Coordinates of C-alpha atoms in Angstrom, one line a residue:
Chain B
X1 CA 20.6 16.8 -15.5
X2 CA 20.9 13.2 -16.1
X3 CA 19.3 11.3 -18.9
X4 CA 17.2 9.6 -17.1
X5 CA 15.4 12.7 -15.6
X6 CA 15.5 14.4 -19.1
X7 CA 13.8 11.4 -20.3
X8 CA 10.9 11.8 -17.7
X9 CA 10.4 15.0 -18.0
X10 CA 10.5 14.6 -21.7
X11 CA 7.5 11.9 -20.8
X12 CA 5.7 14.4 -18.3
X13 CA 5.0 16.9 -21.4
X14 CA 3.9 14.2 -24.1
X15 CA 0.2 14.9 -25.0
X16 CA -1.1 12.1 -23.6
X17 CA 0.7 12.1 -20.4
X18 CA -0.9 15.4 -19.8
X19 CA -4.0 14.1 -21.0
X20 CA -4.1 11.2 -18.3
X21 CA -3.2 13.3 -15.6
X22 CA -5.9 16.0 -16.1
X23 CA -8.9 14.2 -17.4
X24 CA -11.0 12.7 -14.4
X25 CA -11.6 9.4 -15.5
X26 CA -9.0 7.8 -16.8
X27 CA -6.3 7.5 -13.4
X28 CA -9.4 5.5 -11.6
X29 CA -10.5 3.5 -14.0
X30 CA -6.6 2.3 -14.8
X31 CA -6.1 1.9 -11.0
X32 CA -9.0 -0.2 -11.1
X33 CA -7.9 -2.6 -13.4
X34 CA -4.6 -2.5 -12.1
X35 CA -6.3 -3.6 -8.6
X36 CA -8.2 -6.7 -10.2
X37 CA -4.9 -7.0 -11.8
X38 CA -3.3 -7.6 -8.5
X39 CA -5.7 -9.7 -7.4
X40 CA -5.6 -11.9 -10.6
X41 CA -1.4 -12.4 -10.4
X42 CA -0.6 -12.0 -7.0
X43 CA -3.7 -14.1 -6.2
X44 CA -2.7 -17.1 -7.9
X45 CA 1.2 -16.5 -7.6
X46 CA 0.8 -16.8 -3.9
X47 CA -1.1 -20.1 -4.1
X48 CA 2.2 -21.4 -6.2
X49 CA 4.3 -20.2 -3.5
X50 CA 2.7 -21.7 -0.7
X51 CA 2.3 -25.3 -2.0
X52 CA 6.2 -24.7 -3.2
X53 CA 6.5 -24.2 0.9
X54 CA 4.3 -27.2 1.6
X55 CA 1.5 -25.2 3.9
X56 CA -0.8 -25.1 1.1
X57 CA -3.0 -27.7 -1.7
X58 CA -0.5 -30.2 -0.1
X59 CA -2.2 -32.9 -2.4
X60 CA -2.2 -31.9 -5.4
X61 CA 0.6 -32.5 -6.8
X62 CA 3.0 -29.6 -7.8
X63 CA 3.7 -29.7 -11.2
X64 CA -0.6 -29.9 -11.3
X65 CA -0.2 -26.3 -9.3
X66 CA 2.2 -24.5 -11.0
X67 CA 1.3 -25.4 -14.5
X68 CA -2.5 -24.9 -14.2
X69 CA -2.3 -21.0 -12.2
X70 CA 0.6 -20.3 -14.1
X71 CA -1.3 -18.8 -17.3
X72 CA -3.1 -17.1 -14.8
X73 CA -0.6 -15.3 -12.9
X74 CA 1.0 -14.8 -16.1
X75 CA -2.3 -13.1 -17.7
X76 CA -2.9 -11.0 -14.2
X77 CA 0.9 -9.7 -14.7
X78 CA 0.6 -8.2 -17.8
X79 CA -2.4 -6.6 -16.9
X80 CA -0.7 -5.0 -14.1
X81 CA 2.0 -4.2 -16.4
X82 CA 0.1 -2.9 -18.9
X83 CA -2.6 -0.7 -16.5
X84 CA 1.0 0.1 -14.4
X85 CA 2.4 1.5 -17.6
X86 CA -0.2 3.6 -18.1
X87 CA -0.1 5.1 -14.7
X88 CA 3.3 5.9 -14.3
X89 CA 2.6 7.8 -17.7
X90 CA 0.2 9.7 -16.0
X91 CA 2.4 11.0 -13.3
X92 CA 5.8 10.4 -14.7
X93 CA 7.8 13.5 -12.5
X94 CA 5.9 12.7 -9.3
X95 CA 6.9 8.8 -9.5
X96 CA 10.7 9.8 -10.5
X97 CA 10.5 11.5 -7.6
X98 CA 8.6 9.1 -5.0
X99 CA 10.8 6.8 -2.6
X100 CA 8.1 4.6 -2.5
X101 CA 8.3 4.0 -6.5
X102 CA 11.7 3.2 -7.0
X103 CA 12.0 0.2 -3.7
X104 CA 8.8 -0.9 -5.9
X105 CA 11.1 -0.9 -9.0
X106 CA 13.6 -2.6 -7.8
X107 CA 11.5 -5.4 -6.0
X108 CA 10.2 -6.1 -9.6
X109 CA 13.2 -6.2 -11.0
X110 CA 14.2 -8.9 -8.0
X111 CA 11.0 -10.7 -8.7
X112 CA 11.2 -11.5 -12.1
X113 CA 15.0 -12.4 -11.7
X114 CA 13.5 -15.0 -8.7
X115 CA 11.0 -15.9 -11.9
X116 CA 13.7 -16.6 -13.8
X117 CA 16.1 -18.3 -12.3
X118 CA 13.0 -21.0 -11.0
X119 CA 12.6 -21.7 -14.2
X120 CA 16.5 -21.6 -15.6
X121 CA 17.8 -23.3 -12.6
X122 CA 15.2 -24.8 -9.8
X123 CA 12.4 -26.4 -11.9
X124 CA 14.5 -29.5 -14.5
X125 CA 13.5 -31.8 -12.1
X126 CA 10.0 -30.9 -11.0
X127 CA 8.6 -33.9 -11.3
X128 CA 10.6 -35.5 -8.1
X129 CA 8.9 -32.7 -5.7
X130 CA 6.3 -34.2 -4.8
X131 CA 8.6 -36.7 -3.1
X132 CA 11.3 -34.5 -1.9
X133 CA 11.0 -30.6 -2.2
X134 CA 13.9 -29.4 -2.9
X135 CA 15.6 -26.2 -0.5
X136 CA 16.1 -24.1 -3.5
X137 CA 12.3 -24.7 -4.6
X138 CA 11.3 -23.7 -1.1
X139 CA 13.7 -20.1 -1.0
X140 CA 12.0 -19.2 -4.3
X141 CA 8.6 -19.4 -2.8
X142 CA 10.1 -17.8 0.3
X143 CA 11.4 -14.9 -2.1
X144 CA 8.2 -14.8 -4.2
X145 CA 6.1 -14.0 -1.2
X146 CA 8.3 -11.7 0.5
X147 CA 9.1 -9.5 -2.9
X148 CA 5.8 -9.4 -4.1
X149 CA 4.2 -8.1 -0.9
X150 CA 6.7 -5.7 -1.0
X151 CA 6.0 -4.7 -4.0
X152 CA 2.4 -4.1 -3.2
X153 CA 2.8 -2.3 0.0
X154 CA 5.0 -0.2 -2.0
X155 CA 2.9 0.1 -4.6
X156 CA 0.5 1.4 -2.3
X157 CA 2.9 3.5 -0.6
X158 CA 3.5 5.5 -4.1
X159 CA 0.0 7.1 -3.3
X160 CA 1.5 8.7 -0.1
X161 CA 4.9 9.6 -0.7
Chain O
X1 CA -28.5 5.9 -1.7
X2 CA -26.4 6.4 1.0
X3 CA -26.1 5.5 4.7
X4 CA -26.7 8.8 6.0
X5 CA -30.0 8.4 4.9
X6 CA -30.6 5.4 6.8
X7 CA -28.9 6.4 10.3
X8 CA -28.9 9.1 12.2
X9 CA -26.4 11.8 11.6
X10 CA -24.8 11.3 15.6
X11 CA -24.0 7.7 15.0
X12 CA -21.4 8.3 12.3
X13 CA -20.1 11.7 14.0
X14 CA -19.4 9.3 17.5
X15 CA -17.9 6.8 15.5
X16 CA -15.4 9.5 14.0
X17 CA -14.8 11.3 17.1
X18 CA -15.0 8.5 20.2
X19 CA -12.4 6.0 21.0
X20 CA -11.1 4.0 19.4
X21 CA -12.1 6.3 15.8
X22 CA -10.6 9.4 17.0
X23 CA -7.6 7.5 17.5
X24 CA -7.7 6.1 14.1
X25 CA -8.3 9.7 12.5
X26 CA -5.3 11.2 13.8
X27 CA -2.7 8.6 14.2
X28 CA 0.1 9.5 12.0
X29 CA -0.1 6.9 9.1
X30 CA -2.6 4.6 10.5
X31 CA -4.6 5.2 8.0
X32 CA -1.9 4.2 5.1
X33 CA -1.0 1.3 7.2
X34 CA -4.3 -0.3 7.8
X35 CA -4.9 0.5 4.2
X36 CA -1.9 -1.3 3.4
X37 CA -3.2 -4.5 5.5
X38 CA -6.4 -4.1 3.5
X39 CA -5.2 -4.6 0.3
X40 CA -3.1 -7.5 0.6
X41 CA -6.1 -9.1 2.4
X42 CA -7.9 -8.3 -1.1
X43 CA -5.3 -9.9 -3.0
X44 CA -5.5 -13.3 -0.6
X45 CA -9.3 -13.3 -1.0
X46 CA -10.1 -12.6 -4.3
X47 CA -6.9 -15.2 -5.4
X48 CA -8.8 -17.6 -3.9
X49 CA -12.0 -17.0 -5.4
X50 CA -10.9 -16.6 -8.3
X51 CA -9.7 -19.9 -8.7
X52 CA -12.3 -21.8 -6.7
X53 CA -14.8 -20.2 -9.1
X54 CA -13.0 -20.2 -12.6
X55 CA -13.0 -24.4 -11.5
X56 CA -16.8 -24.2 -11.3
X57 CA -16.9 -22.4 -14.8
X58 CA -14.5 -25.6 -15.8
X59 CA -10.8 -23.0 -16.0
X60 CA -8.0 -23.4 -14.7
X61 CA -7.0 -26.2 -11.8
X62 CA -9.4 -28.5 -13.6
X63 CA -7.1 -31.6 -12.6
X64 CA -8.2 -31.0 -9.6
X65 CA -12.1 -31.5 -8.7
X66 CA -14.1 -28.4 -7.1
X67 CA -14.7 -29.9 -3.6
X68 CA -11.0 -30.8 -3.4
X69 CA -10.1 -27.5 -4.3
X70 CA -12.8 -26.1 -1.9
X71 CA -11.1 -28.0 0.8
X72 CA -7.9 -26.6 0.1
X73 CA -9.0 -22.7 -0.3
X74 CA -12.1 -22.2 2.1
X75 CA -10.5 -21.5 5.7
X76 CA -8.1 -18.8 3.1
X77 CA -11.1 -17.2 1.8
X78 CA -12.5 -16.9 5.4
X79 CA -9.1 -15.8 7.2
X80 CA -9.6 -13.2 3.5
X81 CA -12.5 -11.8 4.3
X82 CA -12.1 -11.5 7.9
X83 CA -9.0 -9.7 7.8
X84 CA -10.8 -7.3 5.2
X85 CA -13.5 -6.7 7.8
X86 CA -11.2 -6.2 10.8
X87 CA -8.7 -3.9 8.8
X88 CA -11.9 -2.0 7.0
X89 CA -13.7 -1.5 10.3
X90 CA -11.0 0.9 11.5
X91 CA -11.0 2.6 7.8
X92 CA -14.8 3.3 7.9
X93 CA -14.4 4.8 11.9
X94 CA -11.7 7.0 10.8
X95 CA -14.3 9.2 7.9
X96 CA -17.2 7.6 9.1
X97 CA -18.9 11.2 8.5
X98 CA -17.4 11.4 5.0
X99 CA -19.2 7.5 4.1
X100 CA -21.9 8.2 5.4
X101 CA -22.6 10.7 2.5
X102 CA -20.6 8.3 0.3
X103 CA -23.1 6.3 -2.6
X104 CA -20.4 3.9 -3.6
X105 CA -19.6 2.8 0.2
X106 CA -23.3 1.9 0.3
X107 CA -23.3 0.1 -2.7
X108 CA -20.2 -1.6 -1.5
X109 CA -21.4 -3.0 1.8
X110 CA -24.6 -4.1 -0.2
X111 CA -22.7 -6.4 -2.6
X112 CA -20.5 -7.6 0.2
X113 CA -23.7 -8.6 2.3
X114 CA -24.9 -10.2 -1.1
X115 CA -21.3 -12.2 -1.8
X116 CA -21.0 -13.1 2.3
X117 CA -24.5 -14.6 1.8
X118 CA -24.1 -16.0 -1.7
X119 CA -20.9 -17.4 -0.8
X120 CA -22.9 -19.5 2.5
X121 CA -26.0 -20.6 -0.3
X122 CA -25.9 -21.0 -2.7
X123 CA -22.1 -21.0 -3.9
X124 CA -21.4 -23.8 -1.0
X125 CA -24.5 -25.8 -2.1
X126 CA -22.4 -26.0 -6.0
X127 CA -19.4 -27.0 -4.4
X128 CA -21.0 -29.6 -2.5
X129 CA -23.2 -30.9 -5.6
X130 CA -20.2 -30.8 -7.9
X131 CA -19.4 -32.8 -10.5
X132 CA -16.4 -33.7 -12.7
X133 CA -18.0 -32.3 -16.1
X134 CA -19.3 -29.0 -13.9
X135 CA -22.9 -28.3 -13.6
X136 CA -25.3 -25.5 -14.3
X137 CA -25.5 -24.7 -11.2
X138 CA -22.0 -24.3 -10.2
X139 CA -21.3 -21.8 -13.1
X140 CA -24.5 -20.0 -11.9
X141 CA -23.2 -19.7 -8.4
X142 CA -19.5 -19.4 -10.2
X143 CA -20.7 -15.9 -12.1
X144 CA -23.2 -14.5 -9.2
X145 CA -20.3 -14.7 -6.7
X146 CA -17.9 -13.2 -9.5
X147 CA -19.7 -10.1 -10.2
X148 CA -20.9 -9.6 -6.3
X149 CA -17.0 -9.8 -5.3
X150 CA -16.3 -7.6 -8.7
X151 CA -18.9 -5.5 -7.4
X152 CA -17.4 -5.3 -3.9
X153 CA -13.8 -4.0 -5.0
X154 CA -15.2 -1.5 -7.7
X155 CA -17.9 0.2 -5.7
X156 CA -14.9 0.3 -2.9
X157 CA -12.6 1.5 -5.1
X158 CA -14.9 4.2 -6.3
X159 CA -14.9 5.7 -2.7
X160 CA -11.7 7.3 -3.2
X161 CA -12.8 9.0 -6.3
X162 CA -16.6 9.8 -5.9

């Protein structure tokens, strides 16, 4: 058995991992929150991305868009990360074991790498944008979009699978 | 309070078991599909009111002014709330039988009739009246369409469960 399947099992019998999965309550009041969540940081992330790609809030200028949603999408994430925690405690075996789980894992892990390297790499000279976007700007929007609605379909898909 | 209550019980067993909700009931994974569609449609809407209405409460894009930001999100918040109704009519036909004994779907539909409405009053008459130091008013409209969306997603999320 590999360690990483000892360690969820290990996290399957913890007290209250057992209690979250029995108790009625809890599961759809976390998903909940981890819904509005979603709405919160995927909602404003979006908005980022599109004026990144120029088909959105074309004038305003895009440091004004990114700096003033960012907080936001930042404060929706760890919400999600939080509430998301808190689920996969809940059902710790049954995500391990869910195809559906792991592409969503991995497309988070992209994410926040395209997160980083936006910051690290893309954004020392934001504040020529508005006059000439540059192409590595646009592919992080491009990337943004298409990981994050992955990871939400998967997300979704978890329930299923 | 439920729909069942209101209409009569044929109505919601035809919409189950008639083209095109028969199809929807038993299509392999249409249901988890269309689902699927819904929710990113949720995430689209309620981004963009979110941000149009933390601007009337004076948070977050407040270098931008309301109407400007208005003007940027309003068609998105339509295209948002028609693709909800297009991908949730085909969710409601496929356990129209099971909703129509459902309390929160009711509740649901009755805050979205009240957020559709506020959102064409009131909540457009703010935007319109706007100021740069925010108004009354728009915070009013700002919190009412808040908590009828809020209302909206929890009742519809409480489908599942109740």
């Amino acid at each position: 058995m590999s360690h990483l399947l000892s360690f969820v099992q290990w996290l399957n019998d913890t007290p209250l991992s057992v209690y979250l999965r029995e108790s009625d309550w809890p599961f759809p009041i976390i998903e909940t929150i981890h819904i509005l969540g979603l709405g919160f940081s995927v909602g404003t992330v979006m908005w980022v991305d599109l004026r990144l790609l120029g088909l959105a809030m074309r004038e305003a200028p895009v440091t004004d868009v990114i700096e003033q949603l960012e907080p936001w999408a930042i404060g929706g994430f760890a919400v999600m990360f939080v509430s998301g925690s808190l689920l996969i405690l809940s059902e710790p075996l049954k995500c391990y074991n869910t195809l559906a789980f792991r592409i969503k894992v991995v497309l988070l892990i992209l994410a926040a790498l395209n997160v980083l390297y936006f910051h690290k790499r893309v954004m020392h000279n934001v504040d020529d944008w508005d006059r000439n976007m540059p192409w590595r700007a646009k592919m992080v929007g491009i990337l943004s979009l298409i990981l994050w609605l992955g990871v939400v379909i998967a997300g979704r898909w978890t329930a299923y699978f | 309070m439920t729909f069942g209550k209101i209409f009569p019980a044929w109505f919601f067993w035809r919409c189950e078991n008639t083209l095109p909700g028969s199809w929807f009931k038993h299509a392999q994974w249409f249901f988890a599909i269309d689902e699927t569609f819904h929710i990113m449609a949720l995430g689209m809407l309620i981004g963009t009111l979110v941000i149009v209405d933390l601007r009337l409460l004076g948070f977050g894009m407040r270098r931008q002014s309301v109407s400007q930001l208005a003007g940027f999100l309003g068609p998105w918040t339509l295209l948002g709330v028609a693709s909800m109704i297009v991908t949730g009519i085909p969710l409601f036909m496929s356990e129209a039988v099971k909703l129509s004994g459902s309390s929160p779907f009711f509740f649901k539909m009755v805050f979205l009739v009240c957020a559709v409405t506020l959102h064409f009053t009131l909540h457009r008459k703010a935007i319109a009246s706007s100021t740069r130091q925010g108004s009354g008013l728009g915070k009013l409209a700002a919190c009412l369409s808040l908590m009828c969306w809020l209302g909206v997603a929890l009742a519809g999320r409480a489908i599942a469960f109740l």
